[in-house]
Structures are given as structure tokens and as C-alpha cells.
PDB file of C-alpha atoms and ligand atoms in Angstrom:
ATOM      1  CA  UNK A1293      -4.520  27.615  12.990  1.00  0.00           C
ATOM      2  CA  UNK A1294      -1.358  25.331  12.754  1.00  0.00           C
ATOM      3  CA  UNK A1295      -1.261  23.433   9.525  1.00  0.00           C
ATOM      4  CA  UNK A1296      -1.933  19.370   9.639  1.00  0.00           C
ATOM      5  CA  UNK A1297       0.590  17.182   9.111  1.00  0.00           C
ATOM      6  CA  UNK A1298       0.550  15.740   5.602  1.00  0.00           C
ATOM      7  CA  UNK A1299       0.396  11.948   4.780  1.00  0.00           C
ATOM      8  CA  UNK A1300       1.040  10.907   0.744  1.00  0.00           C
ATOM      9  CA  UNK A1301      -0.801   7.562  -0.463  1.00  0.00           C
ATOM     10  CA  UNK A1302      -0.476   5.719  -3.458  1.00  0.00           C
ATOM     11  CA  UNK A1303      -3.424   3.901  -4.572  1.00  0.00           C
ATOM     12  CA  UNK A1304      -5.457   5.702  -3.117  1.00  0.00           C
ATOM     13  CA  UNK A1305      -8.454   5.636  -5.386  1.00  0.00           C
ATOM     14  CA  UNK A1306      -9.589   1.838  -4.322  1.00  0.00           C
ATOM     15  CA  UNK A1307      -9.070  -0.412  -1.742  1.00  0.00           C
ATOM     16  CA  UNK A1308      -6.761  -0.107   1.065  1.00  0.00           C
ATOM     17  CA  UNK A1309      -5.367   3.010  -0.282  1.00  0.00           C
ATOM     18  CA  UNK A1310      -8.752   4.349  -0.548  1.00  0.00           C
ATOM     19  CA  UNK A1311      -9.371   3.185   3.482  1.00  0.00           C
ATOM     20  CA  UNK A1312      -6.154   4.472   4.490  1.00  0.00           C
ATOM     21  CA  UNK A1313      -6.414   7.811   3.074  1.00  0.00           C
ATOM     22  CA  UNK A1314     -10.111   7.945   5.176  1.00  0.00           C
ATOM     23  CA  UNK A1315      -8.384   6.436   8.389  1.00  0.00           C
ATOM     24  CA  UNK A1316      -5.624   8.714   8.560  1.00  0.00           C
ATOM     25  CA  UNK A1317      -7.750  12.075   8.188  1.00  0.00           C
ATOM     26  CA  UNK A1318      -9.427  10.581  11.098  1.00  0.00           C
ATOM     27  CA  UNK A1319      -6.414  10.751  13.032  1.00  0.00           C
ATOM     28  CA  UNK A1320      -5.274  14.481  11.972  1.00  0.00           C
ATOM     29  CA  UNK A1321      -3.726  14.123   8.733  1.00  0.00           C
ATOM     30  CA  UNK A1322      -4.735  15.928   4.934  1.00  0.00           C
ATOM     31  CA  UNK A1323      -3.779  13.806   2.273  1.00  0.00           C
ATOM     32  CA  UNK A1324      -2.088  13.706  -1.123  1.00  0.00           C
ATOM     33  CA  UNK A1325      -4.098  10.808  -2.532  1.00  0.00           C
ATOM     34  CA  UNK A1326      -2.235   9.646  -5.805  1.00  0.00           C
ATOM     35  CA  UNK A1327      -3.368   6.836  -7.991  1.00  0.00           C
ATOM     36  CA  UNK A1328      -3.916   6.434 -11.602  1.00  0.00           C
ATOM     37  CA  UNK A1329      -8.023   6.522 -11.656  1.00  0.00           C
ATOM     38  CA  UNK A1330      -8.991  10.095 -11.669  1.00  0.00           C
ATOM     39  CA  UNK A1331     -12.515   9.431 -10.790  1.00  0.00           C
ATOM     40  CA  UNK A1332     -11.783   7.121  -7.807  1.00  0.00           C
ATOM     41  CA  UNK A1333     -10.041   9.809  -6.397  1.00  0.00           C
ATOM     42  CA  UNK A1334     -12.689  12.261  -6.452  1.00  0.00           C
ATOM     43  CA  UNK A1335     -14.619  10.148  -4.162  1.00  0.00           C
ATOM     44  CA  UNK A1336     -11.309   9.553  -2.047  1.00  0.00           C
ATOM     45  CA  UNK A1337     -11.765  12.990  -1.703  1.00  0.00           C
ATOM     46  CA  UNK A1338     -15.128  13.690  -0.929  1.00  0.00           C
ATOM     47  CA  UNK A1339     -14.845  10.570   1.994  1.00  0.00           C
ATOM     48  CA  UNK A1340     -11.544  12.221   3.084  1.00  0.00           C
ATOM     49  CA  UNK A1341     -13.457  15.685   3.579  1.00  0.00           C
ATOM     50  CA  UNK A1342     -16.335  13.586   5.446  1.00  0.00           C
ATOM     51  CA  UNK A1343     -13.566  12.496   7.591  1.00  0.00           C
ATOM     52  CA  UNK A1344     -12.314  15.826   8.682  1.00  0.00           C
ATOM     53  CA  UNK A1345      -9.280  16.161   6.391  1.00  0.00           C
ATOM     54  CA  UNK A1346      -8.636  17.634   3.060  1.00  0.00           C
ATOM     55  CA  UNK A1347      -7.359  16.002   0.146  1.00  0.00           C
ATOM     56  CA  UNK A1348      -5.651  16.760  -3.105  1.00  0.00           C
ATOM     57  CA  UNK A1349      -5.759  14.719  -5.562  1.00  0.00           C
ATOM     58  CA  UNK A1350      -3.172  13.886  -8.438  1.00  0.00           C
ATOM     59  CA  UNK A1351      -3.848  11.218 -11.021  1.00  0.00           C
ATOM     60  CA  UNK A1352      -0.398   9.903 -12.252  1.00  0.00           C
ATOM     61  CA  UNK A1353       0.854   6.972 -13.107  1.00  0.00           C
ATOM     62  CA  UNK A1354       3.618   6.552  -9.819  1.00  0.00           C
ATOM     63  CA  UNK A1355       6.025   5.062 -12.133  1.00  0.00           C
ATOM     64  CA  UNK A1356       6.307   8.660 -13.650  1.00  0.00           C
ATOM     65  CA  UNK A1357       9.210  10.073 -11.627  1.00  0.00           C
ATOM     66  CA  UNK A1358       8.808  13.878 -12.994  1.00  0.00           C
ATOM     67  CA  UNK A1359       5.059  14.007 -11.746  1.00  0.00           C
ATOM     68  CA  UNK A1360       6.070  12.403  -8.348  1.00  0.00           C
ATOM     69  CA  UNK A1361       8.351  15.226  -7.575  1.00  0.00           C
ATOM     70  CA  UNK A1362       5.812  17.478  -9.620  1.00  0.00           C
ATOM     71  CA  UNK A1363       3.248  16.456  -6.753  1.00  0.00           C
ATOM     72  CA  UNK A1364       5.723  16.359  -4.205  1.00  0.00           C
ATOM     73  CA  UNK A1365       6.567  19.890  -4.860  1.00  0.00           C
ATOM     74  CA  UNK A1366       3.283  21.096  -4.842  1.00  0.00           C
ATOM     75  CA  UNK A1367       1.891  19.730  -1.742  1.00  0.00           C
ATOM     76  CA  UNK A1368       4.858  20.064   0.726  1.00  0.00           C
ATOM     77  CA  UNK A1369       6.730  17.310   2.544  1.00  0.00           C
ATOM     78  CA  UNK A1370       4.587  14.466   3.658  1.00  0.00           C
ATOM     79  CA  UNK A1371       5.112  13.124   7.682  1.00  0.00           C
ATOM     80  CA  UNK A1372       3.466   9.860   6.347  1.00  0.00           C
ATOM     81  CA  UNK A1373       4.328   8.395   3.300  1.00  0.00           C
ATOM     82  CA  UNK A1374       1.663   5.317   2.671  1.00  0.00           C
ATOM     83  CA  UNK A1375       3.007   3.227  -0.406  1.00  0.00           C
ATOM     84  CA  UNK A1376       0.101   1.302  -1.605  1.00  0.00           C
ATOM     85  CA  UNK A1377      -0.845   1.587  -5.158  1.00  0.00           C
ATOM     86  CA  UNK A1378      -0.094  -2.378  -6.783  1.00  0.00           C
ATOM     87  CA  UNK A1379      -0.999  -4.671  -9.130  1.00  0.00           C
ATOM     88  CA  UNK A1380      -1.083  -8.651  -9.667  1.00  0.00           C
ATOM     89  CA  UNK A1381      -0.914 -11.399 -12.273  1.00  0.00           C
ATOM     90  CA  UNK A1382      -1.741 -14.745 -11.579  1.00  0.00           C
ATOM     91  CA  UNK A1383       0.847 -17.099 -13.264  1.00  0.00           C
ATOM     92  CA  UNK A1384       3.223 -19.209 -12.215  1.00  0.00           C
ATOM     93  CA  UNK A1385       7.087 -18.746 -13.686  1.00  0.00           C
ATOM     94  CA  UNK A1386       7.119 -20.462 -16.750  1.00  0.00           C
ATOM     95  CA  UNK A1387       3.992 -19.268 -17.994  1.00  0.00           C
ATOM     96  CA  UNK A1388       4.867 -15.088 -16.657  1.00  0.00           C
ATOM     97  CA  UNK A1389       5.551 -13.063 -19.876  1.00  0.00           C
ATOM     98  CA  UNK A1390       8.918 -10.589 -19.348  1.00  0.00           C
ATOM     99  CA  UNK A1391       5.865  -7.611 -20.091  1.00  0.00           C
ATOM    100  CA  UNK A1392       3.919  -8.995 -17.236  1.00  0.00           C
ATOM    101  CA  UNK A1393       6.804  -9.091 -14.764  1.00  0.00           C
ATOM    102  CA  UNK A1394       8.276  -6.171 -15.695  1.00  0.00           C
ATOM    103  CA  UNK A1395       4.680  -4.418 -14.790  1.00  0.00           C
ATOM    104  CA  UNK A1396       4.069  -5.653 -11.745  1.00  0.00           C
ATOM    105  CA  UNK A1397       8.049  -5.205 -10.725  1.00  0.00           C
ATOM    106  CA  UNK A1398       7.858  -1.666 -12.220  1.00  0.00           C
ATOM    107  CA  UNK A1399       5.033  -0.721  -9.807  1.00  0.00           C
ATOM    108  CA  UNK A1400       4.944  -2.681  -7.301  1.00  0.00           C
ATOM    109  CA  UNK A1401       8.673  -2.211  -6.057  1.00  0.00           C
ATOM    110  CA  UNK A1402      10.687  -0.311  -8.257  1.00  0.00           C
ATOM    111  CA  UNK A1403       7.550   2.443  -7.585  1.00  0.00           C
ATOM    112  CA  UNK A1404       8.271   2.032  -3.864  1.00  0.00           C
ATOM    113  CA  UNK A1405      12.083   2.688  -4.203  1.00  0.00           C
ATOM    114  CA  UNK A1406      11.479   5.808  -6.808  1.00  0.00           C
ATOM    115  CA  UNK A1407       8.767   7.252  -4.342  1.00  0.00           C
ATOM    116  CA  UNK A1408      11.058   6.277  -1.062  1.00  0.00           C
ATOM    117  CA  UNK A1409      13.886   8.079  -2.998  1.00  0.00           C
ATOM    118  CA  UNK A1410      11.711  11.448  -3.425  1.00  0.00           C
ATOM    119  CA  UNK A1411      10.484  11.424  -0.023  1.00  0.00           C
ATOM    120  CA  UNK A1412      13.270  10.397   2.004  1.00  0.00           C
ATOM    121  CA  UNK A1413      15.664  13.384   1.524  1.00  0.00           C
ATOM    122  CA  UNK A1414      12.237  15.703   2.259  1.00  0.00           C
ATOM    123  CA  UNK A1415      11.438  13.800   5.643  1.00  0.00           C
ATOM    124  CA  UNK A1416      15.338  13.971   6.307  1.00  0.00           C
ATOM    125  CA  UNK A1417      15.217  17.924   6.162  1.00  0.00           C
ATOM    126  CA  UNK A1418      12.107  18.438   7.775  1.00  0.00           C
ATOM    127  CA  UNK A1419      13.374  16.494  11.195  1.00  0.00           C
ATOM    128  CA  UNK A1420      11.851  12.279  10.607  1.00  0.00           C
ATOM    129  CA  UNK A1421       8.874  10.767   8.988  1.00  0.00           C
ATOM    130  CA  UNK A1422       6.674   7.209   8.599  1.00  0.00           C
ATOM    131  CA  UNK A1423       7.069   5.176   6.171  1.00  0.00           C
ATOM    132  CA  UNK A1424       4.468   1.923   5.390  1.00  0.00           C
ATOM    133  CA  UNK A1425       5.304   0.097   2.511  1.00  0.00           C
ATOM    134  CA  UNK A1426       2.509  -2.464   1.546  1.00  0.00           C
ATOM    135  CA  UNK A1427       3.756  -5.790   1.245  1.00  0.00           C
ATOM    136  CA  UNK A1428       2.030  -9.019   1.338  1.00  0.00           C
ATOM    137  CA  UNK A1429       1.740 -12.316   3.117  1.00  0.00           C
ATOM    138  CA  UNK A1430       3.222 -13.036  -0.664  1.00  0.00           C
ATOM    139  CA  UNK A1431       6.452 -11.626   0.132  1.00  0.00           C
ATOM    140  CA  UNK A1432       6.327 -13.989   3.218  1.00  0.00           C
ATOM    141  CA  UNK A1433       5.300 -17.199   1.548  1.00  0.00           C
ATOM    142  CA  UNK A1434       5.084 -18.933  -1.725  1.00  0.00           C
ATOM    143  CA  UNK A1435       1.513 -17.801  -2.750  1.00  0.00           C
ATOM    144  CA  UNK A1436       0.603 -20.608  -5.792  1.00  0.00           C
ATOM    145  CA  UNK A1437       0.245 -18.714  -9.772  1.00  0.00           C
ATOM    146  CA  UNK A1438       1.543 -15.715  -8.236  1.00  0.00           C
ATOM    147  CA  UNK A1439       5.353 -15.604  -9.716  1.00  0.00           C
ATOM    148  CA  UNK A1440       6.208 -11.969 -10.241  1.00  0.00           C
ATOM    149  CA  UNK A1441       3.453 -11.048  -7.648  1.00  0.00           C
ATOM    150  CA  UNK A1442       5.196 -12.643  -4.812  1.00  0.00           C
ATOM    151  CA  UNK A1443       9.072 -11.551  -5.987  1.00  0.00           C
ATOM    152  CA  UNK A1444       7.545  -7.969  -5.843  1.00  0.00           C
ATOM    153  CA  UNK A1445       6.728  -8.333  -2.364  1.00  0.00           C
ATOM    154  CA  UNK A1446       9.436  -9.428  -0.941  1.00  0.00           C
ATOM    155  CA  UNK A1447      11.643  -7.291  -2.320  1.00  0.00           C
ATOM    156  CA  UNK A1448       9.282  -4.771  -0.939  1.00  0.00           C
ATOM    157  CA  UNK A1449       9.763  -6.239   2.442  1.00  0.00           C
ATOM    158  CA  UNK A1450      13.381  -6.271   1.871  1.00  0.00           C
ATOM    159  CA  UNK A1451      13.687  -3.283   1.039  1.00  0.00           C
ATOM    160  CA  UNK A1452      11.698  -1.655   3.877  1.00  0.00           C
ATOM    161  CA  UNK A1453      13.971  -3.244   6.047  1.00  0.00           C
ATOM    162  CA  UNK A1454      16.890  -1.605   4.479  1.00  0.00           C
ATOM    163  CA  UNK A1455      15.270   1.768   4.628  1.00  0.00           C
ATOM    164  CA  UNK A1456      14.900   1.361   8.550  1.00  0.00           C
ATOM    165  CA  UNK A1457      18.775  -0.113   9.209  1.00  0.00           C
ATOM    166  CA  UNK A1458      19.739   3.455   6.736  1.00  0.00           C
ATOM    167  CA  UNK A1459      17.326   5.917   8.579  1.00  0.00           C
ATOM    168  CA  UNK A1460      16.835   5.054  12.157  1.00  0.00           C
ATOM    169  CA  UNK A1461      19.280   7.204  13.598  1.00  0.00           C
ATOM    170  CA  UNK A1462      18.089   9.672  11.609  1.00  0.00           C
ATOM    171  CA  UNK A1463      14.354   9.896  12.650  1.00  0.00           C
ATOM    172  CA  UNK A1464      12.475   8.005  10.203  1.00  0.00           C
ATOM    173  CA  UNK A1465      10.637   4.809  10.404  1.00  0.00           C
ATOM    174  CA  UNK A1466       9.598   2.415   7.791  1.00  0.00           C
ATOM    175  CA  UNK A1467       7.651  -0.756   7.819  1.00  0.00           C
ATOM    176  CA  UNK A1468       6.224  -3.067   5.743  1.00  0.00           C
ATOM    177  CA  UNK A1469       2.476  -4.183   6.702  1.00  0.00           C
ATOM    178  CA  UNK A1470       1.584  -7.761   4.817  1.00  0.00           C
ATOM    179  CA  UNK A1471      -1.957  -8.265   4.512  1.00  0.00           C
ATOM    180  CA  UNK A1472      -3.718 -11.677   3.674  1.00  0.00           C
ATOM    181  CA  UNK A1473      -6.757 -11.403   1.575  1.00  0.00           C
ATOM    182  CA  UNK A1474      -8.608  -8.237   1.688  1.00  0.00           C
ATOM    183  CA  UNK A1475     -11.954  -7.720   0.516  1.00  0.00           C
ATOM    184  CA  UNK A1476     -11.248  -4.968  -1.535  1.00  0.00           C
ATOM    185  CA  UNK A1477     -12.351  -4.040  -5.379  1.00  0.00           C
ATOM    186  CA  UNK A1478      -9.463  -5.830  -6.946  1.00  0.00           C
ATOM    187  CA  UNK A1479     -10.430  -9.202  -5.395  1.00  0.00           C
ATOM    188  CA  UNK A1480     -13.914  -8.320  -6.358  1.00  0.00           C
ATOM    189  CA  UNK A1481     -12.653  -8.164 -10.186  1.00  0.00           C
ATOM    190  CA  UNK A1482     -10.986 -11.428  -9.528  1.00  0.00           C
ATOM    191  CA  UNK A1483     -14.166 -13.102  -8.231  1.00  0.00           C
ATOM    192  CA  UNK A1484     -16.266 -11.714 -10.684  1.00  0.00           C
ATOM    193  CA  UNK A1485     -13.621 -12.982 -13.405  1.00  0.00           C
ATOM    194  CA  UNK A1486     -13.763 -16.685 -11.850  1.00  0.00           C
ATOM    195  CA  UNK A1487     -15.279 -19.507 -13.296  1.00  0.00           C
ATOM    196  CA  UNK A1488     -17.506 -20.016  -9.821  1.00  0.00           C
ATOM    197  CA  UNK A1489     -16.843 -16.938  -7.769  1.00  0.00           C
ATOM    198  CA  UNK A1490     -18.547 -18.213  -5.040  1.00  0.00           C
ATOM    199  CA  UNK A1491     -16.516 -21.575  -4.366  1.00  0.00           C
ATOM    200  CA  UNK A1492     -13.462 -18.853  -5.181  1.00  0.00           C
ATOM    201  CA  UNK A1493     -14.703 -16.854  -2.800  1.00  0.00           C
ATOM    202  CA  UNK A1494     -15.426 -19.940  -0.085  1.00  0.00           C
ATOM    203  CA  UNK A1495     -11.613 -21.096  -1.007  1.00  0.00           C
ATOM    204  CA  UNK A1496      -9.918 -17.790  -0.495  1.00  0.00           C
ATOM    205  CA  UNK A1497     -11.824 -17.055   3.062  1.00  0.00           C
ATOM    206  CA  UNK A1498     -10.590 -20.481   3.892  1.00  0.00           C
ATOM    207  CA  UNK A1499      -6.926 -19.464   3.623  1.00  0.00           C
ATOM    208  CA  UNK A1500      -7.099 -17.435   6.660  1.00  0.00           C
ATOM    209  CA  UNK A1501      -7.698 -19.178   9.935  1.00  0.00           C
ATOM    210  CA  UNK A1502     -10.562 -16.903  10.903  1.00  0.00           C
ATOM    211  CA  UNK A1503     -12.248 -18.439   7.639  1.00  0.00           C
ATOM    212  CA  UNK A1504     -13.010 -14.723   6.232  1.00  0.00           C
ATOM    213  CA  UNK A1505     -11.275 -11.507   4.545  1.00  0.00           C
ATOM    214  CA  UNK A1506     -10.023  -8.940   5.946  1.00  0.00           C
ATOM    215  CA  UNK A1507     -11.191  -5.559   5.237  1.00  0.00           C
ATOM    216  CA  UNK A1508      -9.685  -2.805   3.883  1.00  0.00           C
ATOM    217  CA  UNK A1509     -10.314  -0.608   6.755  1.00  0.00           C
ATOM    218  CA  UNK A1510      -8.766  -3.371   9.252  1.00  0.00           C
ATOM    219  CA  UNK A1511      -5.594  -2.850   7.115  1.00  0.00           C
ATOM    220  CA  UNK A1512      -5.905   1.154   7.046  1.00  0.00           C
ATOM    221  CA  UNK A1513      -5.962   0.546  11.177  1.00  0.00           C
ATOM    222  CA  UNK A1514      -2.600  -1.606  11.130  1.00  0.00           C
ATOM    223  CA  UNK A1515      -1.378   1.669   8.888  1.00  0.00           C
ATOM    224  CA  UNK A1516      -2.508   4.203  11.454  1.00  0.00           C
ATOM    225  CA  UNK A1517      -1.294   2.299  14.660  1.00  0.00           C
ATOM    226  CA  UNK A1518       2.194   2.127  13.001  1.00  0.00           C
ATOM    227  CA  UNK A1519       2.530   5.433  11.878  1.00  0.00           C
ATOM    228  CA  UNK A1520       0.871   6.680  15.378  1.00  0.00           C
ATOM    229  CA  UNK A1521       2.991   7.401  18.209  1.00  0.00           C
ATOM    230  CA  UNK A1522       1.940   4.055  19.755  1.00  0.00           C
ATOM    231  CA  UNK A1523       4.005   2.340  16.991  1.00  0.00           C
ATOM    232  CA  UNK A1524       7.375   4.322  17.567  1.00  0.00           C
ATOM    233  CA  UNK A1525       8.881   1.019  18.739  1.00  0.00           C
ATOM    234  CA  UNK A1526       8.182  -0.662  15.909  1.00  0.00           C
ATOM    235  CA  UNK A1527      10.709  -0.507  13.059  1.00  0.00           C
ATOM    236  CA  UNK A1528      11.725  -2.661   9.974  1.00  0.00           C
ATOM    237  CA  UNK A1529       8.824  -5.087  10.966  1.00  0.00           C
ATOM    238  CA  UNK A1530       7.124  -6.980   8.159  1.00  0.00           C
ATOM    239  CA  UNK A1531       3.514  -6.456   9.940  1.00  0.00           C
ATOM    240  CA  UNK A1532       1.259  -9.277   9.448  1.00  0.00           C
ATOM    241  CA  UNK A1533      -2.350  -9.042   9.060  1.00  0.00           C
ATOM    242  CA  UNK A1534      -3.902 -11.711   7.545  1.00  0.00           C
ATOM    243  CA  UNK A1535      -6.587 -13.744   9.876  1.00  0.00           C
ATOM    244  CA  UNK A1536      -3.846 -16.398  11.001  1.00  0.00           C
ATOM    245  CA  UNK A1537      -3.247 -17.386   7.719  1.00  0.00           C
ATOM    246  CA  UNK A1538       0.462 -17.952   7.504  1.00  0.00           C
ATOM    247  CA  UNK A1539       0.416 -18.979  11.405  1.00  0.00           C
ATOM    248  CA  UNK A1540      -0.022 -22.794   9.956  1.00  0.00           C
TER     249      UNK A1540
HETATM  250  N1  NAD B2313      -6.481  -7.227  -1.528  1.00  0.00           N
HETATM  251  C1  NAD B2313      -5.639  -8.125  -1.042  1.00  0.00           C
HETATM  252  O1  NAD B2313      -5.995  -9.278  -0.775  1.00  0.00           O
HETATM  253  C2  NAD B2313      -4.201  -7.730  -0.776  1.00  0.00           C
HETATM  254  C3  NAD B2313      -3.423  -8.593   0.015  1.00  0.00           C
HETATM  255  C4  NAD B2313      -2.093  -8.246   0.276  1.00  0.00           C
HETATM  256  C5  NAD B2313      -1.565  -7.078  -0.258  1.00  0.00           C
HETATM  257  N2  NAD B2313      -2.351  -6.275  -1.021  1.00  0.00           N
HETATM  258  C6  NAD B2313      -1.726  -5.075  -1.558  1.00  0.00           C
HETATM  259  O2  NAD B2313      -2.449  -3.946  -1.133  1.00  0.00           O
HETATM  260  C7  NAD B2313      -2.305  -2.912  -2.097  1.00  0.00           C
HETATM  261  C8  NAD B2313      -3.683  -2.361  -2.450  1.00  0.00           C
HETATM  262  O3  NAD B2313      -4.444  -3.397  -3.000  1.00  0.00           O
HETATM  263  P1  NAD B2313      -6.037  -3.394  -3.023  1.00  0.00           P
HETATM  264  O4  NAD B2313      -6.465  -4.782  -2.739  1.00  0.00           O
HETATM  265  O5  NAD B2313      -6.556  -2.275  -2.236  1.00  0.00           O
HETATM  266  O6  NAD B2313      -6.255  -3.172  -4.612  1.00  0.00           O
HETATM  267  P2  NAD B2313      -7.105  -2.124  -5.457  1.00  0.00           P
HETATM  268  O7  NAD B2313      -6.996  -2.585  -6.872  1.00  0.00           O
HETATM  269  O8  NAD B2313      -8.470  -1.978  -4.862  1.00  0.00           O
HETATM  270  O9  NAD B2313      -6.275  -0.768  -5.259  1.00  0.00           O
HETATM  271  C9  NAD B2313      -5.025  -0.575  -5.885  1.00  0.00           C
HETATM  272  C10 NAD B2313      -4.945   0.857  -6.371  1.00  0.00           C
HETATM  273  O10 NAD B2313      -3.654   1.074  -6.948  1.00  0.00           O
HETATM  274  C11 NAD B2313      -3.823   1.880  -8.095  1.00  0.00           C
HETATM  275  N3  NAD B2313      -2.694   1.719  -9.012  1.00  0.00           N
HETATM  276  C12 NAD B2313      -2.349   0.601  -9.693  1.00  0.00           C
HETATM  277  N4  NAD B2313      -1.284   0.851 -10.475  1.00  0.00           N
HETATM  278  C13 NAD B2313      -0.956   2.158 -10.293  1.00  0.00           C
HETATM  279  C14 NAD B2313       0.055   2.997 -10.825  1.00  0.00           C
HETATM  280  N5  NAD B2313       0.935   2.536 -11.727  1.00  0.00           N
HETATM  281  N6  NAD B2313       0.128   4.282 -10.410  1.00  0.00           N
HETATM  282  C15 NAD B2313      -0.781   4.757  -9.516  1.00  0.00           C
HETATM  283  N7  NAD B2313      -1.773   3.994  -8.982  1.00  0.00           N
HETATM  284  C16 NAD B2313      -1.857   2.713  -9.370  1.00  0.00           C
HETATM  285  C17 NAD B2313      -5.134   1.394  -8.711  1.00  0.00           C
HETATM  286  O11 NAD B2313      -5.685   2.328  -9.625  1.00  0.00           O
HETATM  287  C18 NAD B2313      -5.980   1.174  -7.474  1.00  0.00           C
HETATM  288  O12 NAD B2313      -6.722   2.332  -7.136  1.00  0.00           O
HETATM  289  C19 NAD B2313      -1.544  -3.509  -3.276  1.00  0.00           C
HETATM  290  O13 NAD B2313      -0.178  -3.146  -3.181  1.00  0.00           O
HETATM  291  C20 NAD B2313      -1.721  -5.002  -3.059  1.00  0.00           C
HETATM  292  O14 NAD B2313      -0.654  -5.726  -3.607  1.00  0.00           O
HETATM  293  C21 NAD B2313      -3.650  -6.565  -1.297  1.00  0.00           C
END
């Protein structure tokens, strides 16, 4: 039996990491499903198996550069790299510590660039790869109390961009996919945190045009289509998904 291809995602315990790890053993892949929560990923594993796939699963923090390569060494060279794992704070500028930006910088791009590093030189040698890189409509727009959140995604977007002008020629792809709001655990913590989650809720559906969230697994789909053969012409892109919400 010929091996599956092998797709890496970060964040996978939650979420669209958690979705896209489930989507892509749909469509042929096993997974290396990193993320920091251990017992998140065991279920990421049993849903992978349910899809037809089989997962490992490594709980690092994907900051920590040794255990990256650790995994990476393990497992074998991913064809699809899925860069998901991220964090927020809600602040704007003046009030954003230099802890709190450093955190959310620390993982949400310069964990992007370390991983991209690892992986790139491994997809190189093995003949081309994918590469999604989760940005945000953030990184497209100024989101309000969202300082550090949005720089992160930009630069994400950025540097996506950069990987595809680099790597073209050279068989890999890479593309940023910018979601609006997705229903997924972490806006559940911020609704449950709210004051009134339910006029939060009714205010953050009413940012998209479509007047809802998307869904985690709607995102995991724009993953798969641009990793999937019926992406190949689509390189560099940031790709928006986000219910008509920056269309206006
Ligand atoms: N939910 C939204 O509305 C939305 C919109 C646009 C972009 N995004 C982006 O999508 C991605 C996933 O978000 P989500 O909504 O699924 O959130 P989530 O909180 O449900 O999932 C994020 C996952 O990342 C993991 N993670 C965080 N820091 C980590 C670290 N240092 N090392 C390893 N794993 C770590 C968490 O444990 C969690 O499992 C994030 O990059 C987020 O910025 C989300």
C-alpha cells in the first residue's frame, strides 16, 4: 500500500485547526496535528481516524524550534503544511503591554516564519509542497482593540506572499486564507467573557454581510480547495472568507 501524503497543522487541537486536520484526512492526507493542548488533540485524533486518516499527535508549544524539527523529524516531510495555531488580545496601541505584543507576534508570525523555515528546505528536497498560512480579514483591515492582533496578520500575509515570489519556480505554493469571524471555541471564550454575550454575539454576526459566522469547517474547505489540485493556480493570494464582510 503506498504511503499517504502527510499534511502538518498547527492548532490543531480547537477550531479551524481542529476542522482542517478532519477535512484534509477526508481528502487523503494523515496528519501531524501540533498544538499546545494535549487533550484537544486526542480528540483531533480520534475525529481524524473517523475520517479515514491517521494522526500523530505532538503537544508543543510551536514557538519551541528544537521540538518543531524534533516532530518534523519524526513524522517525515509534510506535502501540506497548515499554519494555524494563534492567539489574540483585544487592545488598542496605547493600552497593548510589550508582554502582550510580543506573545501574540511570537506565535502568531514569528511561529509561521520558524515553522516555514523547517519545512521549506524538506518540501524543497522532496520535489514542492502547500503552504496555507492563516491570516485574517485583520491583516486586511483595521479591526478596532485589536493592535498587535492585526500587525500579526499582516505580516503573516506579507510574508506568505514573499514565500510564493521565493518558491514558485521551485514547486511550492503558499497562501494566506483570511477568515472573518468563525464560530469556533476561542470566540466562544470571548462571548462567554462579555458583559452581554448575546448582543456580542448579534454585533459580531452583523460584521459580515451574510449577518452570521462562519464555521470552522467552511474555513477547513477554503484550506483543502487551495492545497487541492484545483487550487494550483492560485499563489500568493490573501484568500478571503469572511461572509462579505470587508466587501463594504
Ligand atoms: N475565529 C475567528 O474568528 C478567526 C478569524 C480570523 C482568523 N482566525 C485565525 O484562525 C486561527 C485559529 O483560530 P480559532 O478561531 O480556530 O481559535 P482556537 O482558539 O479555537 O484554536 C487555536 C489553537 O491554537 C493553539 N495554540 C495557541 N497558541 C499555541 C502555541 N504557542 N503553540 C501551539 N498551539 C497553540 C490553541 O491551543 C488552539 O488549539 C488563528 O490563527 C486565528 O488568528 C480566527
Amino acid at each position: 500500500m503506498t504511503a499517504k501524503p502527510l499534511a502538518f497543522v498547527t492548532g490543531a487541537a480547537s477550531g479551524i485547526g481542529f476542522a482542517t486536520a478532519v477535512r484534509l484526512a477526508r481528502a487523503g492526507y494523515d496528519i501531524t496535528a501540533a498544538d499546545v493542548d494535549a487533550v484537544g488533540l486526542q480528540r483531533t485524533a480520534h475525529a481524524v481516524g473517523e475520517a479515514g486518516g491517521t494522526a500523530t499527535t505532538h503537544a508543543f508549544d510551536i514557538r519551541d524550534d528544537t521540538a518543531l524539527t524534533g516532530v518534523l523529524d519524526a513524522t517525515g516531510t509534510p506535502a501540506v503544511l497548515a499554519n494555524i495555531a494563534g492567539v489574540g488580545v483585544a487592545a488598542p496601541l496605547a493600552d497593548t503591554s510589550t508582554e502582550d505584543w510580543d506573545r501574540v507576534i511570537s506565535i502568531n508570525l514569528t511561529a509561521v516564519f520558524t515553522t516555514c523555515r523547517a519545512v521549506i528546505p524538506r518540501m524543497l528536497a522532496a520535489g514542492g509542497g502547500n503552504i496555507v498560512n492563516v491570516g485574517s480579514v485583520a491583516g486586511l483591515v483595521g479591526v478596532g482593540n485589536r493592535a498587535a492582533y492585526c500587525a500579526s496578520k499582516g505580516g503573516v500575509i506579507a510574508l506568505t506572499r514573499s514565500i510564493a515570489a521565493d518558491y514558485a519556480a521551485k514547486g511550492i505554493r503558499a497562501n494566506a486564507i483570511c477568515p472573518g469571524t468563525v464560530a469556533s471555541e476561542w470566540i466562544g471564550k470571548i462571548l462567554a467573557d462579555a458583559p452581554d454575550p448575546e448582543a456580542t454575539r448579534r454585533a459580531m454576526e452583523a460584521r459580515q454581510l451574510d449577518g452570521r459566522m462562519g464555521s470552522p469547517e467552511e474555513v477547513a474547505a477554503g484550506i483543502a480547495f487551495l492545497v487541492s489540485d484545483d487550487g494550483r493556480f492560485v499563489n500568493g493570494t490573501a484568500f478571503v472568507m469572511d461572509g462579505g464582510m470587508t466587501a463594504v
